[in-house]
CSV table of N, CA and C in Angstrom, one decimal:
chain,number,residue,atom,x,y,z
A,153,MET,N,11.2,23.3,-7.6
A,153,MET,CA,10.4,22.5,-6.6
A,153,MET,C,11.3,21.4,-6.3
A,154,GLU,N,11.3,21.2,-5.1
A,154,GLU,CA,12.4,20.2,-4.5
A,154,GLU,C,11.1,18.5,-4.7
A,155,LYS,N,11.6,17.8,-5.0
A,155,LYS,CA,11.0,16.5,-5.0
A,155,LYS,C,11.2,15.5,-4.0
A,156,ARG,N,10.4,15.1,-2.8
A,156,ARG,CA,10.7,14.0,-2.3
A,156,ARG,C,10.0,12.7,-2.4
A,157,LYS,N,10.6,11.8,-2.2
A,157,LYS,CA,9.9,10.2,-2.1
A,157,LYS,C,9.5,9.9,-0.9
A,158,SER,N,8.5,9.4,-0.9
A,158,SER,CA,8.2,8.4,0.5
A,158,SER,C,7.9,6.8,0.2
A,159,PHE,N,8.3,6.1,0.9
A,159,PHE,CA,8.0,4.8,0.5
A,159,PHE,C,7.1,4.2,1.5
A,160,LEU,N,6.3,3.5,0.9
A,160,LEU,CA,5.2,2.8,2.0
A,160,LEU,C,6.2,1.4,2.5
A,161,THR,N,6.2,0.9,3.8
A,161,THR,CA,7.1,0.3,4.3
A,161,THR,C,5.8,-1.0,4.4
A,162,GLN,N,5.6,-1.8,3.2
A,162,GLN,CA,4.7,-3.0,3.2
A,162,GLN,C,5.6,-4.2,2.4
A,163,ASP,N,4.8,-5.3,2.6
A,163,ASP,CA,5.5,-6.6,2.0
A,163,ASP,C,5.3,-6.6,0.4
A,164,VAL,N,5.7,-7.5,-0.3
A,164,VAL,CA,5.6,-7.5,-1.8
A,164,VAL,C,4.1,-7.3,-2.2
A,165,ASP,N,3.5,-8.1,-1.4
A,165,ASP,CA,2.0,-8.2,-2.1
A,165,ASP,C,1.3,-6.9,-1.9
A,166,SER,N,1.7,-6.0,-1.1
A,166,SER,CA,1.0,-4.7,-1.0
A,166,SER,C,1.7,-3.6,-1.9
A,167,PHE,N,1.1,-2.3,-2.0
A,167,PHE,CA,1.9,-1.1,-2.8
A,167,PHE,C,3.1,-0.9,-2.2
A,168,GLN,N,4.1,-0.8,-3.4
A,168,GLN,CA,5.4,-0.9,-3.3
A,168,GLN,C,6.1,0.6,-2.6
A,169,SER,N,5.2,1.8,-3.3
A,169,SER,CA,6.4,3.2,-2.9
A,169,SER,C,5.0,4.3,-3.3
A,170,ALA,N,5.3,5.1,-2.6
A,170,ALA,CA,4.5,6.5,-3.0
A,170,ALA,C,5.4,7.6,-3.1
A,171,TYR,N,4.9,8.4,-4.2
A,171,TYR,CA,5.9,9.6,-4.6
A,171,TYR,C,5.0,10.8,-4.7
A,172,GLU,N,6.0,11.7,-3.8
A,172,GLU,CA,5.3,13.0,-3.3
A,172,GLU,C,6.1,14.1,-3.9
A,173,THR,N,5.0,15.1,-4.6
A,173,THR,CA,5.3,16.4,-5.0
A,173,THR,C,4.4,17.2,-4.6
A,174,ASN,N,4.7,18.1,-3.7
A,174,ASN,CA,3.9,19.0,-2.9
A,174,ASN,C,2.8,18.4,-2.2
A,175,ARG,N,1.5,18.1,-2.9
A,175,ARG,CA,0.7,17.5,-2.4
A,175,ARG,C,-0.1,16.3,-3.1
A,176,PHE,N,0.8,16.0,-4.1
A,176,PHE,CA,0.6,15.1,-5.2
A,176,PHE,C,0.9,13.7,-4.9
A,177,PHE,N,0.5,12.9,-4.8
A,177,PHE,CA,0.6,11.1,-4.3
A,177,PHE,C,0.3,10.7,-5.8
A,178,ASN,N,1.3,9.7,-6.0
A,178,ASN,CA,1.2,8.8,-7.2
A,178,ASN,C,1.2,7.5,-6.4
A,179,PHE,N,0.4,6.7,-6.5
A,179,PHE,CA,0.5,5.1,-6.0
A,179,PHE,C,1.2,4.0,-7.3
A,180,PHE,N,2.2,3.3,-6.6
A,180,PHE,CA,2.6,2.2,-7.7
A,180,PHE,C,2.0,1.2,-7.3
A,181,VAL,N,1.6,0.3,-8.2
A,181,VAL,CA,1.2,-1.3,-7.6
A,181,VAL,C,2.2,-2.1,-8.4
A,182,SER,N,2.5,-3.4,-7.5
A,182,SER,CA,3.7,-4.0,-7.8
A,182,SER,C,2.9,-4.9,-9.1
A,183,LYS,N,3.8,-5.7,-9.8
A,183,LYS,CA,3.3,-6.3,-11.2
A,183,LYS,C,2.7,-7.5,-10.7
A,184,GLU,N,2.7,-8.1,-9.3
A,184,GLU,CA,2.2,-9.3,-9.0
A,184,GLU,C,0.6,-8.7,-8.5
A,185,GLN,N,0.4,-7.2,-8.2
A,185,GLN,CA,-0.8,-6.9,-7.3
A,185,GLN,C,-1.8,-6.7,-8.5
A,186,GLN,N,-3.1,-6.4,-8.3
A,186,GLN,CA,-4.0,-5.9,-9.1
A,186,GLN,C,-3.8,-4.7,-9.3
A,187,GLN,N,-4.7,-3.9,-10.3
A,187,GLN,CA,-4.5,-2.4,-10.6
A,187,GLN,C,-5.3,-1.5,-9.5
A,188,CYS,N,-4.6,-0.5,-9.4
A,188,CYS,CA,-5.8,0.4,-9.0
A,188,CYS,C,-6.6,1.2,-9.7
A,189,CYS,N,-7.7,1.1,-9.2
A,189,CYS,CA,-8.7,1.4,-10.6
A,189,CYS,C,-9.7,2.7,-10.1
A,190,SER,N,-9.4,2.6,-8.8
A,190,SER,CA,-10.3,3.8,-7.9
A,190,SER,C,-9.6,4.1,-7.1
A,191,ILE,N,-9.2,5.8,-6.4
A,191,ILE,CA,-8.9,6.3,-5.6
A,191,ILE,C,-9.5,7.4,-4.7
A,192,LEU,N,-9.3,7.4,-3.3
A,192,LEU,CA,-10.1,8.3,-2.5
A,192,LEU,C,-9.5,8.7,-1.5
A,193,ALA,N,-9.3,9.9,-1.3
A,193,ALA,CA,-9.3,10.2,0.4
A,193,ALA,C,-10.5,10.8,0.9
A,194,SER,N,-10.4,10.2,2.2
A,194,SER,CA,-11.8,10.1,2.9
A,194,SER,C,-12.0,11.6,3.4
A,195,ALA,N,-13.6,11.6,3.4
A,195,ALA,CA,-14.0,13.2,3.7
A,195,ALA,C,-13.5,13.2,5.3
A,196,CYS,N,-13.0,12.7,6.1
A,196,CYS,CA,-12.8,12.7,7.4
A,196,CYS,C,-11.4,13.1,7.3
A,197,GLY,N,-10.9,12.9,6.5
A,197,GLY,CA,-9.2,13.2,6.4
A,197,GLY,C,-8.0,12.3,6.9
A,198,ARG,N,-8.7,11.5,7.1
A,198,ARG,CA,-8.1,10.1,8.0
A,198,ARG,C,-7.2,9.2,7.1
A,199,PHE,N,-7.8,8.7,5.8
A,199,PHE,CA,-7.5,7.7,5.2
A,199,PHE,C,-7.7,7.8,3.3
A,200,ILE,N,-6.8,7.2,2.9
A,200,ILE,CA,-7.1,7.2,1.7
A,200,ILE,C,-7.0,5.4,1.1
A,201,PHE,N,-8.4,5.4,0.2
A,201,PHE,CA,-8.9,4.3,-0.4
A,201,PHE,C,-8.4,4.3,-1.7
A,202,CYS,N,-8.3,2.7,-1.9
A,202,CYS,CA,-7.5,2.3,-3.3
A,202,CYS,C,-8.7,1.0,-3.6
A,203,GLY,N,-9.3,1.3,-4.6
A,203,GLY,CA,-10.3,0.3,-5.0
A,203,GLY,C,-9.7,-0.4,-6.1
A,204,LEU,N,-9.5,-1.9,-6.1
A,204,LEU,CA,-8.6,-2.9,-7.1
A,204,LEU,C,-9.2,-3.2,-7.8
A,205,THR,N,-8.7,-3.8,-9.0
A,205,THR,CA,-9.4,-4.6,-9.9
A,205,THR,C,-9.9,-6.2,-9.6
A,206,ASP,N,-9.6,-6.8,-8.4
A,206,ASP,CA,-10.1,-7.9,-8.0
A,206,ASP,C,-11.2,-8.1,-7.1
A,207,GLY,N,-11.5,-6.6,-6.7
A,207,GLY,CA,-12.3,-6.3,-5.8
A,207,GLY,C,-12.2,-6.0,-4.3
A,208,ALA,N,-11.1,-5.8,-4.2
A,208,ALA,CA,-10.6,-5.3,-2.7
A,208,ALA,C,-10.3,-4.0,-2.8
A,209,ILE,N,-10.1,-3.5,-1.4
A,209,ILE,CA,-10.1,-2.1,-1.1
A,209,ILE,C,-9.0,-1.8,-0.2
A,210,ILE,N,-7.6,-1.1,-0.5
A,210,ILE,CA,-6.8,-1.1,0.3
A,210,ILE,C,-6.8,0.1,1.1
A,211,VAL,N,-6.8,0.4,2.5
A,211,VAL,CA,-7.3,1.7,3.2
A,211,VAL,C,-5.8,1.6,3.5
A,212,PHE,N,-5.5,3.1,3.7
A,212,PHE,CA,-4.0,3.6,3.9
A,212,PHE,C,-4.3,4.9,4.8
A,213,SER,N,-3.6,4.9,5.7
A,213,SER,CA,-3.3,6.2,6.6
A,213,SER,C,-3.1,7.1,5.8
A,214,HIS,N,-3.8,8.7,6.0
A,214,HIS,CA,-3.6,9.6,5.2
A,214,HIS,C,-2.2,10.3,5.6
A,215,SER,N,-1.9,10.2,6.8
A,215,SER,CA,-0.6,10.7,7.3
A,215,SER,C,0.5,10.2,7.5
A,216,THR,N,0.4,8.8,7.2
A,216,THR,CA,1.7,7.9,7.3
A,216,THR,C,1.9,7.3,5.9
A,217,LEU,N,1.0,6.8,5.3
A,217,LEU,CA,1.0,6.3,4.0
A,217,LEU,C,1.2,4.7,4.4
A,218,ASN,N,1.0,4.5,5.4
A,218,ASN,CA,1.1,2.9,6.0
A,218,ASN,C,-0.1,2.4,5.5
A,219,GLN,N,-0.2,1.1,5.1
A,219,GLN,CA,-1.3,0.4,4.8
A,219,GLN,C,-2.0,-0.2,5.9
A,220,LEU,N,-3.2,0.0,6.5
A,220,LEU,CA,-3.9,-0.5,7.4
A,220,LEU,C,-5.1,-1.3,7.6
A,221,HIS,N,-5.6,-1.5,6.4
A,221,HIS,CA,-6.7,-2.7,6.1
A,221,HIS,C,-6.9,-2.9,4.7
A,222,VAL,N,-7.2,-4.3,4.5
A,222,VAL,CA,-8.1,-4.6,3.2
A,222,VAL,C,-9.3,-5.0,3.3
A,223,ILE,N,-10.4,-4.6,2.7
A,223,ILE,CA,-11.6,-4.8,2.8
A,223,ILE,C,-12.0,-5.4,1.4
A,224,ARG,N,-12.9,-7.0,1.4
A,224,ARG,CA,-13.2,-7.2,0.2
A,224,ARG,C,-14.6,-7.4,0.2
A,225,GLY,N,-15.0,-7.5,-0.9
A,225,GLY,CA,-16.7,-7.4,-0.7
A,225,GLY,C,-17.4,-7.5,-2.1
A,226,HIS,N,-16.1,-7.1,-2.9
A,226,HIS,CA,-17.0,-6.9,-4.2
A,226,HIS,C,-16.5,-8.2,-5.4
A,227,GLN,N,-17.3,-8.7,-6.5
A,227,GLN,CA,-17.0,-9.5,-7.4
A,227,GLN,C,-16.4,-8.9,-8.4
A,228,GLY,N,-15.2,-8.3,-8.6
A,228,GLY,CA,-14.8,-7.6,-9.8
A,228,GLY,C,-14.2,-6.5,-9.3
A,229,ALA,N,-13.7,-5.6,-10.5
A,229,ALA,CA,-13.3,-4.3,-10.0
A,229,ALA,C,-14.4,-3.3,-9.0
A,230,VAL,N,-13.5,-2.5,-8.2
A,230,VAL,CA,-14.0,-1.3,-7.5
A,230,VAL,C,-14.1,-0.1,-8.6
A,231,ARG,N,-15.0,0.3,-8.7
A,231,ARG,CA,-14.6,1.4,-9.9
A,231,ARG,C,-14.7,2.9,-9.5
A,232,CYS,N,-15.5,2.9,-8.3
A,232,CYS,CA,-16.0,4.4,-7.5
A,232,CYS,C,-16.1,3.9,-6.1
A,233,LEU,N,-15.7,5.2,-5.6
A,233,LEU,CA,-15.3,5.3,-4.5
A,233,LEU,C,-15.8,6.9,-4.0
A,234,PHE,N,-16.9,6.8,-2.7
A,234,PHE,CA,-17.4,8.3,-2.5
A,234,PHE,C,-17.3,7.8,-0.4
A,235,SER,N,-17.1,9.1,0.0
A,235,SER,CA,-16.9,9.0,1.4
A,235,SER,C,-17.8,10.1,2.0
A,236,THR,N,-18.4,9.9,3.4
A,236,THR,CA,-19.0,10.8,4.1
A,236,THR,C,-18.0,10.7,5.3
A,237,ARG,N,-18.1,11.3,6.6
A,237,ARG,CA,-17.6,11.3,7.4
A,237,ARG,C,-17.4,10.2,8.3
A,238,ASN,N,-18.5,9.2,7.7
A,238,ASN,CA,-18.7,8.1,8.7
A,238,ASN,C,-18.8,6.8,8.2
A,239,LEU,N,-18.9,6.8,6.6
A,239,LEU,CA,-19.0,5.8,5.8
A,239,LEU,C,-18.7,6.2,4.5
A,240,LEU,N,-18.2,4.7,4.0
A,240,LEU,CA,-17.4,4.7,2.7
A,240,LEU,C,-18.4,4.0,1.8
A,241,PHE,N,-18.5,4.7,0.5
A,241,PHE,CA,-19.4,3.8,-0.4
A,241,PHE,C,-18.7,3.3,-1.5
A,242,THR,N,-19.1,2.0,-2.1
A,242,THR,CA,-18.0,1.6,-3.0
A,242,THR,C,-19.0,1.2,-4.0
A,243,GLY,N,-18.8,0.9,-5.2
A,243,GLY,CA,-19.1,0.6,-6.3
A,243,GLY,C,-18.5,-0.3,-7.2
A,244,GLY,N,-19.0,-1.1,-7.7
A,244,GLY,CA,-18.1,-2.3,-8.6
A,244,GLY,C,-18.9,-2.7,-9.7
A,245,SER,N,-17.8,-3.4,-10.6
A,245,SER,CA,-18.0,-3.9,-11.9
A,245,SER,C,-19.3,-4.7,-11.7
A,246,ASP,N,-19.6,-5.3,-10.6
A,246,ASP,CA,-20.6,-6.4,-10.2
A,246,ASP,C,-22.0,-5.8,-10.1
A,247,GLY,N,-22.1,-4.6,-10.4
A,247,GLY,CA,-23.4,-3.8,-10.1
A,247,GLY,C,-24.1,-3.6,-8.6
A,248,VAL,N,-22.9,-3.9,-7.9
A,248,VAL,CA,-23.3,-3.7,-6.4
A,248,VAL,C,-22.9,-2.4,-5.8
A,249,VAL,N,-23.6,-1.7,-4.9
A,249,VAL,CA,-22.8,-0.7,-4.2
A,249,VAL,C,-23.1,-1.3,-2.9
A,250,ARG,N,-21.8,-0.9,-2.2
A,250,ARG,CA,-21.6,-1.7,-0.7
A,250,ARG,C,-21.6,-0.1,0.2
A,251,ILE,N,-22.1,-0.2,1.2
A,251,ILE,CA,-21.5,0.7,2.4
A,251,ILE,C,-20.8,0.2,3.5
A,252,TRP,N,-19.8,1.1,4.0
A,252,TRP,CA,-18.8,0.6,5.1
A,252,TRP,C,-18.8,1.4,6.1
A,253,THR,N,-18.4,1.0,7.2
A,253,THR,CA,-18.6,1.9,8.5
A,253,THR,C,-16.9,2.3,8.5
A,254,ILE,N,-16.6,3.7,8.3
A,254,ILE,CA,-15.4,4.0,8.1
A,254,ILE,C,-15.2,3.8,10.0
A,255,GLY,N,-13.3,3.7,10.0
A,255,GLY,CA,-13.0,3.0,11.5
A,255,GLY,C,-12.9,1.9,11.4
A,256,ARG,N,-13.8,1.1,11.2
A,256,ARG,CA,-14.3,-0.3,11.7
A,256,ARG,C,-14.3,-1.3,10.4
A,257,PHE,N,-14.1,-0.7,9.4
A,257,PHE,CA,-14.4,-1.3,7.8
A,257,PHE,C,-15.0,-2.7,7.9
A,258,ARG,N,-16.2,-2.3,8.3
A,258,ARG,CA,-17.3,-3.5,8.1
A,258,ARG,C,-18.4,-2.9,7.7
A,259,PRO,N,-19.2,-3.7,6.8
A,259,PRO,CA,-20.1,-3.1,6.2
A,259,PRO,C,-21.3,-2.7,7.1
A,260,SER,N,-21.9,-1.5,6.6
A,260,SER,CA,-23.0,-1.3,7.6
A,260,SER,C,-24.3,-1.5,7.1
A,261,SER,N,-24.6,-1.9,6.0
A,261,SER,CA,-25.8,-2.6,5.5
A,261,SER,C,-25.6,-3.9,4.3
A,262,ARG,N,-26.6,-4.3,3.7
A,262,ARG,CA,-26.5,-5.4,3.0
A,262,ARG,C,-25.9,-4.8,1.7
A,263,PRO,N,-25.4,-5.7,0.8
A,263,PRO,CA,-25.0,-5.1,-0.6
A,263,PRO,C,-26.4,-4.5,-1.2
A,264,LEU,N,-25.9,-3.4,-1.9
A,264,LEU,CA,-27.3,-2.9,-2.8
A,264,LEU,C,-27.1,-3.4,-4.1
A,265,ARG,N,-27.8,-4.4,-4.3
A,265,ARG,CA,-27.6,-4.6,-6.1
A,265,ARG,C,-28.4,-3.8,-6.9
A,266,LEU,N,-27.9,-3.1,-7.5
A,266,LEU,CA,-28.7,-1.8,-8.3
A,266,LEU,C,-28.9,-2.4,-9.6
A,267,HIS,N,-27.8,-2.7,-10.3
A,267,HIS,CA,-27.5,-2.9,-11.7
A,267,HIS,C,-27.2,-4.1,-12.1
A,268,THR,N,-27.5,-4.7,-13.5
A,268,THR,CA,-26.9,-6.1,-14.0
A,268,THR,C,-25.6,-5.6,-14.3
A,269,ALA,N,-25.0,-4.5,-14.7
A,269,ALA,CA,-23.9,-4.2,-15.5
A,269,ALA,C,-22.9,-3.5,-14.3
A,270,ALA,N,-21.8,-2.9,-15.0
A,270,ALA,CA,-20.8,-2.5,-13.9
A,270,ALA,C,-21.4,-0.9,-13.8
A,271,ILE,N,-21.1,-0.5,-12.4
A,271,ILE,CA,-21.5,0.9,-11.9
A,271,ILE,C,-20.3,1.9,-12.1
A,272,THR,N,-20.3,2.9,-13.1
A,272,THR,CA,-19.5,3.5,-13.4
A,272,THR,C,-19.4,4.7,-12.7
A,273,ARG,N,-20.1,5.6,-12.2
A,273,ARG,CA,-20.2,6.3,-11.1
A,273,ARG,C,-21.3,6.6,-10.4
A,274,PHE,N,-21.1,7.2,-9.2
A,274,PHE,CA,-22.2,7.2,-8.2
A,274,PHE,C,-21.9,8.6,-7.3
A,275,SER,N,-22.9,9.1,-6.6
A,275,SER,CA,-22.7,10.0,-5.8
A,275,SER,C,-23.8,9.9,-4.9
A,276,TYR,N,-23.6,10.3,-3.5
A,276,TYR,CA,-24.7,10.6,-2.4
A,276,TYR,C,-25.0,11.6,-2.1
A,277,ASP,N,-26.3,12.1,-1.6
A,277,ASP,CA,-26.8,13.2,-1.4
A,277,ASP,C,-27.2,12.8,0.2
A,278,ALA,N,-26.2,13.4,1.0
A,278,ALA,CA,-26.6,13.4,2.4
A,278,ALA,C,-28.0,13.9,3.0
A,279,ALA,N,-28.5,14.9,2.5
A,279,ALA,CA,-29.7,15.9,2.7
A,279,ALA,C,-30.6,14.9,2.8
A,280,THR,N,-30.8,13.9,1.7
A,280,THR,CA,-31.9,13.1,1.6
A,280,THR,C,-31.7,11.8,1.6
A,281,SER,N,-30.3,11.4,1.6
A,281,SER,CA,-30.0,10.4,2.1
A,281,SER,C,-30.1,9.3,0.8
A,282,THR,N,-29.6,9.6,-0.4
A,282,THR,CA,-30.2,9.1,-1.6
A,282,THR,C,-28.8,8.9,-2.5
A,283,ILE,N,-28.8,7.5,-3.0
A,283,ILE,CA,-27.5,7.6,-3.7
A,283,ILE,C,-28.1,7.4,-5.3
A,284,PHE,N,-27.3,8.1,-6.1
A,284,PHE,CA,-27.5,8.1,-7.4
A,284,PHE,C,-26.5,7.4,-8.1
A,285,THR,N,-26.8,6.6,-9.2
A,285,THR,CA,-25.7,5.6,-9.7
A,285,THR,C,-25.9,5.8,-11.4
A,286,ALA,N,-24.4,5.5,-11.8
A,286,ALA,CA,-24.6,5.7,-13.5
A,286,ALA,C,-23.9,4.0,-13.6
A,287,SER,N,-24.6,3.5,-14.9
A,287,SER,CA,-24.2,2.2,-15.0
A,287,SER,C,-24.1,1.9,-16.5
A,288,LYS,N,-23.7,0.7,-17.0
A,288,LYS,CA,-23.7,0.2,-18.6
A,288,LYS,C,-24.8,-0.2,-18.6
A,289,ASP,N,-25.5,-0.6,-17.8
A,289,ASP,CA,-27.1,-1.2,-18.4
A,289,ASP,C,-28.0,-0.6,-18.3
């Protein structure tokens, strides 16, 4: 199997490189950056989201791996990510679920303060518009 390396052309404050082996990408974060603690390829196939320990979400183009946006909204690590074709759901160590409009990357609703402790996992049922969450509380 031939290995190819792809490099993100970003400044020092962003992700430095991506390594590709067939369909597997491993994102490396510079020592100055926060750690990536959650990662998701969007349901629409256009974006890759990386949730960081400082509460930010970095949005990359799926096709070029270039950084497109940085979304901020959580007070602490972004521990889980989920998307539909139009919405991005983020859950954080702050006990909050946020819902963002994909493409515009703006909140589509107020923050949902569902827990007093970190949200560890969640799922969204589109048929009933229900969010299921798991937490440490």
